[in-house]
Amino acid sequence: MFGDLSFWQMLLKGGITVFILIGISVISWWVIIERAIRFGRLRIDPKAFTEKLRKMISKKDYEGAVALCQTTPGPVSAVALAGIRSRDLDREKIESAMQRELNSEAERMQINLGILGSIGNVTPFIGLFGTVIGIIRAFHDLSLASGGGPAVVANGIAEALVATAMGLFVAVPAVIAYNFFVRAVDSVETECIDAASEISDAIEEA
């Protein structure tokens, strides 16, 4: 069925469903690349960063601590900065300020992840829809050519198989990337919570 077909011809066999899936795949990979770059820029050594801040706070070098936070990328430094700027308040209000900042940072980290999750969930069904259309076409062709051989249904079956394969081709990397980024967000949130606790302790002890 596919022996003499080029890759492009195989895609054409899949019909309109395949081209919809190709468009969705472009969106999916754009989100994956954009999020990968974003998360790559966020990565720091939170323990080393927090230790530097603790030392500065213990010496009451708040200007240096603020400067360190402002020059360090990522949610951990943003959360710490919110705490340092609230240092004159009581501990509960300091922690509330850092929690609000953490919520904002978590929201920013989750941008477009919903799109990726939806693509991972929906594209297999779009592929299945193309499969159903291909099977319907195959039976329609068969009914128009009574007594015909396998060649009669070949186009319909080809459309069904290509649509199924394309749906999975789009869904699998989207699901893998979505799970990876969700775990990354959870990891960064944990780092922020740990840093916030240490900053609160350091401010209280200073």
CSV table of C-alpha atoms in Angstrom, one decimal:
chain,number,residue,atom,x,y,z
A,1,MET,CA,0.0,0.0,0.0
A,2,PHE,CA,2.8,2.4,0.9
A,3,GLY,CA,5.8,0.7,-0.9
A,4,ASP,CA,6.2,3.3,-3.7
A,5,LEU,CA,5.0,6.3,-1.8
A,6,SER,CA,7.2,9.2,-0.7
A,7,PHE,CA,6.7,10.7,2.8
A,8,TRP,CA,4.8,13.6,1.3
A,9,GLN,CA,2.5,11.3,-0.6
A,10,MET,CA,1.8,9.4,2.5
A,11,LEU,CA,0.8,12.6,4.3
A,12,LEU,CA,-1.5,13.4,1.3
A,13,LYS,CA,-3.1,10.0,1.8
A,14,GLY,CA,-4.1,11.0,5.3
A,15,GLY,CA,-6.4,13.8,4.0
A,16,ILE,CA,-7.3,17.0,5.8
A,17,THR,CA,-7.0,15.4,9.2
A,18,VAL,CA,-3.3,15.0,8.8
A,19,PHE,CA,-2.8,18.6,7.9
A,20,ILE,CA,-4.8,19.7,10.9
A,21,LEU,CA,-2.5,17.5,13.0
A,22,ILE,CA,0.6,19.0,11.4
A,23,GLY,CA,-0.6,22.5,12.3
A,24,ILE,CA,-1.2,21.3,15.9
A,25,SER,CA,2.2,19.7,16.0
A,26,VAL,CA,3.8,23.1,15.0
A,27,ILE,CA,2.0,24.8,18.0
A,28,SER,CA,3.1,21.9,20.3
A,29,TRP,CA,6.8,22.1,19.4
A,30,TRP,CA,6.7,25.9,19.6
A,31,VAL,CA,5.4,25.6,23.2
A,32,ILE,CA,7.9,22.9,24.0
A,33,ILE,CA,10.9,24.9,22.8
A,34,GLU,CA,9.7,28.2,24.4
A,35,ARG,CA,9.1,26.5,27.8
A,36,ALA,CA,12.5,24.6,27.6
A,37,ILE,CA,14.3,27.9,27.0
A,38,ARG,CA,12.3,29.6,29.8
A,39,PHE,CA,13.0,26.8,32.3
A,40,GLY,CA,16.6,26.6,31.3
A,41,ARG,CA,17.1,30.3,32.2
A,42,LEU,CA,15.4,29.7,35.6
A,43,ARG,CA,17.8,27.0,36.9
A,44,ILE,CA,20.1,28.1,39.7
A,45,ASP,CA,21.7,26.4,42.7
A,46,PRO,CA,19.1,27.3,45.3
A,47,LYS,CA,21.1,26.1,48.2
A,48,ALA,CA,24.2,28.2,47.3
A,49,PHE,CA,21.9,31.2,46.6
A,50,THR,CA,20.1,30.9,49.9
A,51,GLU,CA,23.3,30.4,51.8
A,52,LYS,CA,24.7,33.7,50.4
A,53,LEU,CA,21.5,35.5,51.3
A,54,ARG,CA,21.5,34.1,54.9
A,55,LYS,CA,25.1,35.4,55.4
A,56,MET,CA,24.1,38.9,54.0
A,57,ILE,CA,21.0,39.0,56.1
A,58,SER,CA,22.9,38.0,59.3
A,59,LYS,CA,25.2,40.9,58.7
A,60,LYS,CA,22.2,43.2,58.0
A,61,ASP,CA,23.5,43.8,54.5
A,62,TYR,CA,20.1,44.2,53.0
A,63,GLU,CA,21.2,46.3,50.1
A,64,GLY,CA,23.6,43.5,49.0
A,65,ALA,CA,20.8,40.9,49.5
A,66,VAL,CA,18.4,42.9,47.4
A,67,ALA,CA,21.1,43.4,44.7
A,68,LEU,CA,21.8,39.6,44.7
A,69,CYS,CA,18.1,38.8,44.3
A,70,GLN,CA,17.7,41.3,41.5
A,71,THR,CA,20.7,40.0,39.5
A,72,THR,CA,19.7,36.3,40.0
A,73,PRO,CA,17.1,35.0,37.6
A,74,GLY,CA,14.3,32.7,38.6
A,75,PRO,CA,11.4,32.3,41.0
A,76,VAL,CA,13.6,31.5,44.1
A,77,SER,CA,15.3,34.9,43.9
A,78,ALA,CA,11.9,36.7,43.3
A,79,VAL,CA,10.4,35.0,46.3
A,80,ALA,CA,13.4,35.8,48.5
A,81,LEU,CA,13.3,39.4,47.3
A,82,ALA,CA,9.6,39.7,48.4
A,83,GLY,CA,10.6,38.5,51.8
A,84,ILE,CA,13.6,40.8,52.2
A,85,ARG,CA,11.5,43.8,51.2
A,86,SER,CA,9.0,42.9,53.8
A,87,ARG,CA,11.6,42.4,56.6
A,88,ASP,CA,10.2,45.2,58.8
A,89,LEU,CA,6.9,43.3,59.1
A,90,ASP,CA,6.1,40.4,61.4
A,91,ARG,CA,7.0,36.8,60.3
A,92,GLU,CA,3.5,36.0,59.2
A,93,LYS,CA,3.3,39.0,56.9
A,94,ILE,CA,6.8,38.3,55.5
A,95,GLU,CA,5.7,34.7,54.7
A,96,SER,CA,2.4,36.0,53.1
A,97,ALA,CA,4.4,38.3,50.9
A,98,MET,CA,6.6,35.5,49.7
A,99,GLN,CA,3.6,33.2,49.2
A,100,ARG,CA,2.0,35.8,47.0
A,101,GLU,CA,5.1,36.1,45.0
A,102,LEU,CA,5.4,32.3,44.7
A,103,ASN,CA,1.8,32.2,43.4
A,104,SER,CA,2.7,34.8,40.7
A,105,GLU,CA,5.8,32.9,39.7
A,106,ALA,CA,4.0,29.6,39.5
A,107,GLU,CA,1.4,31.2,37.3
A,108,ARG,CA,4.2,32.4,35.0
A,109,MET,CA,5.9,29.0,34.9
A,110,GLN,CA,2.6,27.4,33.9
A,111,ILE,CA,2.0,29.6,30.9
A,112,ASN,CA,1.1,27.5,27.8
A,113,LEU,CA,1.3,24.2,29.7
A,114,GLY,CA,-2.5,23.9,29.5
A,115,ILE,CA,-2.1,24.1,25.7
A,116,LEU,CA,0.5,21.3,25.7
A,117,GLY,CA,-1.7,19.2,28.0
A,118,SER,CA,-4.7,19.7,25.8
A,119,ILE,CA,-2.8,18.8,22.7
A,120,GLY,CA,-1.6,15.6,24.3
A,121,ASN,CA,-5.1,14.6,25.3
A,122,VAL,CA,-7.0,15.7,22.1
A,123,THR,CA,-4.7,14.8,19.2
A,124,PRO,CA,-5.2,11.0,19.5
A,125,PHE,CA,-8.9,11.6,19.1
A,126,ILE,CA,-8.4,13.8,16.1
A,127,GLY,CA,-6.3,11.0,14.6
A,128,LEU,CA,-9.1,8.5,15.5
A,129,PHE,CA,-11.6,10.8,13.8
A,130,GLY,CA,-9.4,10.6,10.6
A,131,THR,CA,-9.2,6.9,11.0
A,132,VAL,CA,-13.0,6.6,11.1
A,133,ILE,CA,-13.3,8.9,8.0
A,134,GLY,CA,-10.8,6.6,6.2
A,135,ILE,CA,-12.7,3.4,7.1
A,136,ILE,CA,-16.0,5.0,6.0
A,137,ARG,CA,-14.4,6.0,2.8
A,138,ALA,CA,-13.0,2.5,2.3
A,139,PHE,CA,-16.5,0.9,2.8
A,140,HIS,CA,-18.0,3.5,0.5
A,141,ASP,CA,-15.5,2.7,-2.3
A,142,LEU,CA,-16.2,-1.0,-1.7
A,143,SER,CA,-19.9,-0.5,-2.0
A,144,LEU,CA,-19.5,1.4,-5.3
A,145,ALA,CA,-17.3,-1.3,-6.8
A,146,SER,CA,-19.0,-4.6,-5.9
A,147,GLY,CA,-16.7,-7.5,-6.3
A,148,GLY,CA,-13.6,-5.4,-6.4
A,149,GLY,CA,-10.3,-6.5,-4.8
A,150,PRO,CA,-8.2,-4.9,-2.1
A,151,ALA,CA,-7.1,-2.1,-4.4
A,152,VAL,CA,-10.7,-0.7,-4.1
A,153,VAL,CA,-10.3,0.0,-0.4
A,154,ALA,CA,-6.6,0.9,-0.4
A,155,ASN,CA,-7.0,4.7,-0.3
A,156,GLY,CA,-9.5,4.6,2.5
A,157,ILE,CA,-7.4,2.2,4.6
A,158,ALA,CA,-4.3,4.3,3.8
A,159,GLU,CA,-6.1,7.5,5.1
A,160,ALA,CA,-7.1,5.6,8.2
A,161,LEU,CA,-3.6,4.3,9.0
A,162,VAL,CA,-1.8,7.6,8.3
A,163,ALA,CA,-4.3,9.6,10.5
A,164,THR,CA,-3.8,7.2,13.4
A,165,ALA,CA,-0.1,7.3,13.1
A,166,MET,CA,0.0,11.1,12.9
A,167,GLY,CA,-2.3,11.5,15.9
A,168,LEU,CA,0.1,9.5,18.0
A,169,PHE,CA,3.1,11.2,16.5
A,170,VAL,CA,1.8,14.6,17.7
A,171,ALA,CA,0.4,13.4,21.1
A,172,VAL,CA,3.4,11.4,22.4
A,173,PRO,CA,6.0,14.3,22.6
A,174,ALA,CA,3.3,16.7,23.9
A,175,VAL,CA,2.5,14.3,26.8
A,176,ILE,CA,6.1,13.7,27.6
A,177,ALA,CA,7.0,17.4,27.6
A,178,TYR,CA,3.9,18.3,29.6
A,179,ASN,CA,4.7,15.8,32.3
A,180,PHE,CA,8.3,17.0,32.3
A,181,PHE,CA,7.4,20.6,32.7
A,182,VAL,CA,4.8,19.9,35.4
A,183,ARG,CA,7.5,18.1,37.4
A,184,ALA,CA,9.8,21.0,36.8
A,185,VAL,CA,7.3,23.5,38.1
A,186,ASP,CA,6.7,21.3,41.2
A,187,SER,CA,10.5,21.1,41.8
A,188,VAL,CA,10.9,24.9,41.5
A,189,GLU,CA,8.0,25.5,43.9
A,190,THR,CA,9.5,23.2,46.5
A,191,GLU,CA,12.8,25.1,46.1
A,192,CYS,CA,11.0,28.4,46.6
A,193,ILE,CA,9.2,27.1,49.7
A,194,ASP,CA,12.4,25.9,51.2
A,195,ALA,CA,14.2,29.2,50.4
A,196,ALA,CA,11.2,31.2,51.9
A,197,SER,CA,11.5,29.3,55.1
A,198,GLU,CA,15.2,29.9,55.4
A,199,ILE,CA,14.8,33.6,54.6
A,200,SER,CA,12.1,34.0,57.2
A,201,ASP,CA,14.4,32.3,59.8
A,202,ALA,CA,17.3,34.5,58.8
A,203,ILE,CA,15.3,37.8,59.0
A,204,GLU,CA,14.0,36.7,62.4
A,205,GLU,CA,17.4,35.9,63.7
A,206,ALA,CA,19.1,39.1,62.3
